[in-house]
C-alpha positions as a LaTeX table, in Angstrom:
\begin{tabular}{lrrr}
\hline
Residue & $x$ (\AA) & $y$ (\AA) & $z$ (\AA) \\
\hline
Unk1 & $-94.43$ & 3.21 & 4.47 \\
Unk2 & $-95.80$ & $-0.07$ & 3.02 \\
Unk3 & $-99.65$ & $-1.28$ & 4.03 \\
Unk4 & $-101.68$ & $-3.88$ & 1.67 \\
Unk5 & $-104.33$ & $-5.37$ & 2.49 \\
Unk6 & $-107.14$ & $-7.75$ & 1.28 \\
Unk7 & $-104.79$ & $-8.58$ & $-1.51$ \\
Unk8 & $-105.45$ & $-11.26$ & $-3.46$ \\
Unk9 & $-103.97$ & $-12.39$ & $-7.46$ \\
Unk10 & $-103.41$ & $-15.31$ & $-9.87$ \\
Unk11 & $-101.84$ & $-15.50$ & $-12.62$ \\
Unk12 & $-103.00$ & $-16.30$ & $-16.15$ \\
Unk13 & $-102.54$ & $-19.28$ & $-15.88$ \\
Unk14 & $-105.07$ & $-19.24$ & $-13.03$ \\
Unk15 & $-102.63$ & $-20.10$ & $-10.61$ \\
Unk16 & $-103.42$ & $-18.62$ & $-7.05$ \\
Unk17 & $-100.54$ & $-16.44$ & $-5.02$ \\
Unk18 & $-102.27$ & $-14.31$ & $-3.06$ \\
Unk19 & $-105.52$ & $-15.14$ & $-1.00$ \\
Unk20 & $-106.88$ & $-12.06$ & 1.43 \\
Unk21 & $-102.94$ & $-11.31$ & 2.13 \\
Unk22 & $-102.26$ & $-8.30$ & 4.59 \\
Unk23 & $-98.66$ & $-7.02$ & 5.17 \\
Unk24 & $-97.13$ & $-4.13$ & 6.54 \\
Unk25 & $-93.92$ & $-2.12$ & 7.05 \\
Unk26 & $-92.83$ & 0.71 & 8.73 \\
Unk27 & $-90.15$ & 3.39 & 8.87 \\
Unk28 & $-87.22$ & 2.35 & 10.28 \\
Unk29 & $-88.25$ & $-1.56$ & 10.03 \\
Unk30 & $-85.62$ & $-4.28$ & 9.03 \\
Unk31 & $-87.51$ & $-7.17$ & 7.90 \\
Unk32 & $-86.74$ & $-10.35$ & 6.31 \\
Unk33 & $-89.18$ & $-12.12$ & 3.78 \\
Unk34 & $-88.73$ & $-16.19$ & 3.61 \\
Unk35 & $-90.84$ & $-19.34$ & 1.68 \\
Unk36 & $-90.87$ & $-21.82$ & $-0.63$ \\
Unk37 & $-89.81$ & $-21.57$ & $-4.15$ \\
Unk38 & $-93.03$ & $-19.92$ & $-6.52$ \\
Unk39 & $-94.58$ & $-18.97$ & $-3.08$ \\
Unk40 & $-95.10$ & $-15.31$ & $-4.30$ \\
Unk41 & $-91.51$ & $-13.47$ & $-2.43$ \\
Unk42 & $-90.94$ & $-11.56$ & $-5.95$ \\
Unk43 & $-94.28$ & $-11.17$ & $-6.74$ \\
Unk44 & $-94.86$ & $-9.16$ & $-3.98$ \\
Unk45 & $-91.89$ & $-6.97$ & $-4.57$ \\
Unk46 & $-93.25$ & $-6.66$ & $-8.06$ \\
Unk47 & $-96.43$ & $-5.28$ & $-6.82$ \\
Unk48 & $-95.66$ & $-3.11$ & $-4.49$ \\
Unk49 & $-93.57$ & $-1.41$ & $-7.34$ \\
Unk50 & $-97.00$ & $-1.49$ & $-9.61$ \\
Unk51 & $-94.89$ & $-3.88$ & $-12.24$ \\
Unk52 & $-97.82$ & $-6.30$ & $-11.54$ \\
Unk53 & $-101.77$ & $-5.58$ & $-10.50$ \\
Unk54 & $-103.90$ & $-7.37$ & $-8.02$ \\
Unk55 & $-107.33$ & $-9.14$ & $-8.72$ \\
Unk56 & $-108.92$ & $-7.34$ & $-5.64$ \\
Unk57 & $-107.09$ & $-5.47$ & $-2.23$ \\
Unk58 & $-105.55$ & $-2.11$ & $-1.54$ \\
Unk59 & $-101.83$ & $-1.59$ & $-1.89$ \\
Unk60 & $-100.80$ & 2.08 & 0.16 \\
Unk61 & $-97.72$ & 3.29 & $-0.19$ \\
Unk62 & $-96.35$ & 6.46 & 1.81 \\
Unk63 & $-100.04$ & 7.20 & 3.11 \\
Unk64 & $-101.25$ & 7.19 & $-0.40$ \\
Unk65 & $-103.42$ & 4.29 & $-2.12$ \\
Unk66 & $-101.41$ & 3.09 & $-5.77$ \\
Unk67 & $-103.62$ & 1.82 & $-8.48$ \\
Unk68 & $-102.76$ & 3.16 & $-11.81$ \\
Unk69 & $-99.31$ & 3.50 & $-13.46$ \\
Unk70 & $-99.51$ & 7.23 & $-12.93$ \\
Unk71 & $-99.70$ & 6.47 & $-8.92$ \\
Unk72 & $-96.50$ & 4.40 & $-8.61$ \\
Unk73 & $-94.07$ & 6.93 & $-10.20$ \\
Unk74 & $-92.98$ & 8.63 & $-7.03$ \\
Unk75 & $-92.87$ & 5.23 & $-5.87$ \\
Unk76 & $-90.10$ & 3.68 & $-8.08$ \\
Unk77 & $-88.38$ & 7.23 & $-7.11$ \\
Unk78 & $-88.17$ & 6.50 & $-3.83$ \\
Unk79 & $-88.13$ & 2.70 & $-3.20$ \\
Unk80 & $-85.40$ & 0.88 & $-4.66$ \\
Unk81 & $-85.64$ & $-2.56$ & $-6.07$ \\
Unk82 & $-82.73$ & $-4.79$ & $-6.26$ \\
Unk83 & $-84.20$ & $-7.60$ & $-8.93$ \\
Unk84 & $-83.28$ & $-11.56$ & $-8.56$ \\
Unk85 & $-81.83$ & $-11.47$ & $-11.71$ \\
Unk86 & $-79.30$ & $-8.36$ & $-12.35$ \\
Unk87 & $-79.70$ & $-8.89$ & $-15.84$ \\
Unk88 & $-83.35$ & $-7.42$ & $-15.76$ \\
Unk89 & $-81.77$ & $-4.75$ & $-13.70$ \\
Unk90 & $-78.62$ & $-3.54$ & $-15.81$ \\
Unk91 & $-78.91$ & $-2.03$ & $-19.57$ \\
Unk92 & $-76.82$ & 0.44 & $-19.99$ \\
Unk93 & $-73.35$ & $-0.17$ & $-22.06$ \\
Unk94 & $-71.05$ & 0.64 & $-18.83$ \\
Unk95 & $-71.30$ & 0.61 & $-15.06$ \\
Unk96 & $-71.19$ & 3.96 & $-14.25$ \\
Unk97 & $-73.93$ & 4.96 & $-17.18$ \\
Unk98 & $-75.89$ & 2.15 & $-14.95$ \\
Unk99 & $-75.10$ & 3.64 & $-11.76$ \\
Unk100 & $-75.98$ & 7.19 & $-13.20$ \\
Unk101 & $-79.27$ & 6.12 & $-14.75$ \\
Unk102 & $-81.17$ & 6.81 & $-11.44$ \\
Unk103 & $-79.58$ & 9.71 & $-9.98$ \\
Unk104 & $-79.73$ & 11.28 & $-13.15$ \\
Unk105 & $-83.66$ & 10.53 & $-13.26$ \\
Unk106 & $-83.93$ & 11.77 & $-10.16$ \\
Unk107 & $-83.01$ & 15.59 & $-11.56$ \\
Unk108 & $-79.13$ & 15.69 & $-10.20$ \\
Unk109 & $-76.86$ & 17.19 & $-12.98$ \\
Unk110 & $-74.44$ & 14.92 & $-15.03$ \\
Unk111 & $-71.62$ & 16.58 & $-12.33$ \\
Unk112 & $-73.79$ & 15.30 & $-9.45$ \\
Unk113 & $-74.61$ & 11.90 & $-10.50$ \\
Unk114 & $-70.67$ & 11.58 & $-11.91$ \\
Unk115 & $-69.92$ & 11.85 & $-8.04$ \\
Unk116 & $-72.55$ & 9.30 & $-6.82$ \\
Unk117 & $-71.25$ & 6.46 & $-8.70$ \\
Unk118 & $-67.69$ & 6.74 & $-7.99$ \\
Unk119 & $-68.73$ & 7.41 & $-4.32$ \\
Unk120 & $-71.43$ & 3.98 & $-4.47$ \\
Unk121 & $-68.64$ & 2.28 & $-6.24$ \\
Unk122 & $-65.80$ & 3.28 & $-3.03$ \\
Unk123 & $-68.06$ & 1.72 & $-0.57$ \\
Unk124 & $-68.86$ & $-1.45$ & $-2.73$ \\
Unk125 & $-65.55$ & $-2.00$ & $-3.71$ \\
Unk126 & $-66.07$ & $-1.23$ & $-7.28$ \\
Unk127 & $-62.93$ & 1.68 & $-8.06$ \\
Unk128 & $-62.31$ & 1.64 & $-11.70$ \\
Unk129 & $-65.25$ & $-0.58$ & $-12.96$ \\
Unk130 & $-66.53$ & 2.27 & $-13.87$ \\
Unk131 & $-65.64$ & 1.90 & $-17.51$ \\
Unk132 & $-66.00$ & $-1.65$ & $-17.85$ \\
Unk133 & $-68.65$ & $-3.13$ & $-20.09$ \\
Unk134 & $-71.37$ & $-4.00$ & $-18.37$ \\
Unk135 & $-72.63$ & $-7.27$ & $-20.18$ \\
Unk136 & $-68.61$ & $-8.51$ & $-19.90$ \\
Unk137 & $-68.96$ & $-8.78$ & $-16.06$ \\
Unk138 & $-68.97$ & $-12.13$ & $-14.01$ \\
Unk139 & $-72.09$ & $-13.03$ & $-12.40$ \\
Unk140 & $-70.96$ & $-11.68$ & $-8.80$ \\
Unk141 & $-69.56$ & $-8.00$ & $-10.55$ \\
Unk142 & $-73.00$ & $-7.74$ & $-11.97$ \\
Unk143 & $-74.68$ & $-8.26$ & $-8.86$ \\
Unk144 & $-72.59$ & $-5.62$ & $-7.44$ \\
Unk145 & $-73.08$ & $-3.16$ & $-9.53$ \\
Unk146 & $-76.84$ & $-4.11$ & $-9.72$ \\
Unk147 & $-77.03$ & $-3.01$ & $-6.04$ \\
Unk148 & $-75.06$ & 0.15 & $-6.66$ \\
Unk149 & $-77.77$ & 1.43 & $-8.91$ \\
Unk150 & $-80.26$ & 0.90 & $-6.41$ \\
Unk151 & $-77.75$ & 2.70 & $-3.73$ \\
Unk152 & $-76.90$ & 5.37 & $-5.99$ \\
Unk153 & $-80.58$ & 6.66 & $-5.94$ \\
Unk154 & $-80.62$ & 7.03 & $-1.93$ \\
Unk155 & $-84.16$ & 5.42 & $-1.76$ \\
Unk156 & $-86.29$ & 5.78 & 1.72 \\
Unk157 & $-86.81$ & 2.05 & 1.11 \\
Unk158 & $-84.71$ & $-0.74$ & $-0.25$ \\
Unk159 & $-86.58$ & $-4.05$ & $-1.21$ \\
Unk160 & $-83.71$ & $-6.70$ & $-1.52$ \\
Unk161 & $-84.36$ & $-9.67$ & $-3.45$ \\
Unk162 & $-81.49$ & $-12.38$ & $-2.83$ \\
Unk163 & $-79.02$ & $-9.75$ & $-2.59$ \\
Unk164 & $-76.28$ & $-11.53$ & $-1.74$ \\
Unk165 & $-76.88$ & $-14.25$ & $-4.27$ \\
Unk166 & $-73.43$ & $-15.20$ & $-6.17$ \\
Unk167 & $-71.48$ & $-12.58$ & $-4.12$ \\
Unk168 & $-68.44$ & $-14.04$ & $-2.34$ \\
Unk169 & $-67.48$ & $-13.45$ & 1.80 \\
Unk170 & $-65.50$ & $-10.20$ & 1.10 \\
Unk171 & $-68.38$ & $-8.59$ & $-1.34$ \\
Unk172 & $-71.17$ & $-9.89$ & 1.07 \\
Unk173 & $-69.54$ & $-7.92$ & 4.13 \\
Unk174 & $-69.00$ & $-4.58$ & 1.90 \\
Unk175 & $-72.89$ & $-4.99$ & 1.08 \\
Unk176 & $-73.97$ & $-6.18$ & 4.70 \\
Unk177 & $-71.61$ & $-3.12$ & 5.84 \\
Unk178 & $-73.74$ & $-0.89$ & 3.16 \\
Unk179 & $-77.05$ & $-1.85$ & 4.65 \\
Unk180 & $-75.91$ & $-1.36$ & 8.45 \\
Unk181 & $-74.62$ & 2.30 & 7.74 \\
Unk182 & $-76.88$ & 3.71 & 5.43 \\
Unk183 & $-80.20$ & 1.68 & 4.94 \\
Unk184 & $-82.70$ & 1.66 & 7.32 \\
Unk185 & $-85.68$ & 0.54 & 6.35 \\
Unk186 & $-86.05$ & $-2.97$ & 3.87 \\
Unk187 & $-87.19$ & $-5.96$ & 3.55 \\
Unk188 & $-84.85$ & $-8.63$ & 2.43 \\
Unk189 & $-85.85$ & $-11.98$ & 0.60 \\
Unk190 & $-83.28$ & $-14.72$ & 1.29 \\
Unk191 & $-83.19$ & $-18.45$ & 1.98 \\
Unk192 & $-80.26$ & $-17.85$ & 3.97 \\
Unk193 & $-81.11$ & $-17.85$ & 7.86 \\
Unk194 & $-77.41$ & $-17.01$ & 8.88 \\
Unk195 & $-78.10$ & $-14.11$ & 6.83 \\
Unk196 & $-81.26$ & $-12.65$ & 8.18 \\
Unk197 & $-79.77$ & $-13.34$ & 11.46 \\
Unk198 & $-77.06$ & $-10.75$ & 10.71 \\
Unk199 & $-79.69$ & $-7.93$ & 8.91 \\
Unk200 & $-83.43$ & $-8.01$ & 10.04 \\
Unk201 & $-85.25$ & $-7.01$ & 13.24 \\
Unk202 & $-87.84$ & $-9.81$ & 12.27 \\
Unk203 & $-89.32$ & $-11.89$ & 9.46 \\
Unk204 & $-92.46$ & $-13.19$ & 8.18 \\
Unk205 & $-92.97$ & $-16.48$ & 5.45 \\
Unk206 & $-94.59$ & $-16.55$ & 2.83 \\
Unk207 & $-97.01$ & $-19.52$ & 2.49 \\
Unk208 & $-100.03$ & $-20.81$ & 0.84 \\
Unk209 & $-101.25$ & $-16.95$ & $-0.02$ \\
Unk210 & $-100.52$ & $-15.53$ & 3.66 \\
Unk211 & $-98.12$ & $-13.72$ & 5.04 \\
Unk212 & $-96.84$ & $-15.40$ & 9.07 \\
Unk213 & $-94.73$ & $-14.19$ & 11.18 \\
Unk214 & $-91.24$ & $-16.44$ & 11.56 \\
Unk215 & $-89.23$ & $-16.97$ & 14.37 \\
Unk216 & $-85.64$ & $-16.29$ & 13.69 \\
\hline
\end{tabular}
């Protein structure tokens, strides 16, 4: 699904996150994504979704090479990104015009997408949020609903970043429950080992520009 390689990018500020990095996943491929804090975890997420460019390297994507914009719209259609923060994630006045957004992007009718979110909300545990405000929720109900928009779109791909961050035991085990039946194929940033122990067939960290693998 995912191949990069040669990729290498700085910031402005001339600050160095990438140097000759190669990475790769397949279909059907759990994997878990640690490192240090500013190592480059999101960054990679955001570039794989084209929200950032590299300085040099090749970033395919379902068989096809992404460069411009144009080339990473049937990418954010079929990889989902769950964002660190769910602020940057939710905009919409309630949940369910949140949940809809996606489905409704993706061409289903206002019928269709009405039955995806109250189905994503049943298996997160979100019946009759549906209505609430969205910008009135706690920090954990946000990140809840934040992964039911990614859900609700049914990508090929998820790309999980901290996803259980500020979710308590019983909404962690309706998310890890999520992944097991219906996700397949993601990569999951997390500093939490327990955690990666429970959801990924392997993991790599990220260090110093490469990309090694980790022994869990």
């Amino acid at each position: 699904m995912i191949n990069i390689k040669n990729l290498s990018f700085s910031y402005s500020n001339g600050r160095k996150i990438f140097n000759d990095m190669a990475f790769s996943l397949m279909k059907g491929e759990k994997v878990g994504l640690i490192g240090p804090n500013g190592a480059g975890k999101t960054t990679l997420f955001h570039m794989i979704m084209g929200l950032l460019s590299p300085d040099s390297g090749e970033i395919e994507i379902f068989t096809k090479v992404r460069k411009e914009e144009k080339d990473f719209l049937e990418v954010r259609q079929r990889i989902g990104l769950l964002f660190q923060d769910s602020d940057d994630q939710l905009f919409s006045p309630t949940v369910e015009e949140d949940i809809a957004f996606g489905p409704l992007n993706l061409g289903k009718t206002h019928e269709e997408a009405h039955a995806i979110v109250h189905e994503t909300c049943a298996k997160l545990g979100l019946n009759g949020y549906e209505r609430r405000i969205t910008h009135r929720l706690s920090g954990g109900e946000k990140r809840l609903v934040a992964l039911a928009t990614v859900m609700a779109m049914n990508p090929a791909c998820y790309l999980l970043d901290e996803p259980t961050a500020g979710l308590d035991d019983a909404a962690t085990e309706r998310f890890l429950s999520y992944l097991n039946e219906h996700a397949d194929t993601y990569i999951m940033i997390t500093h939490d080992h327990d955690l990666l122990l429970d959801t990924v067939d392997r993991a790599y960290v990220l260090s110093d520009g490469s990309v090694k693998p980790f022994q869990l």
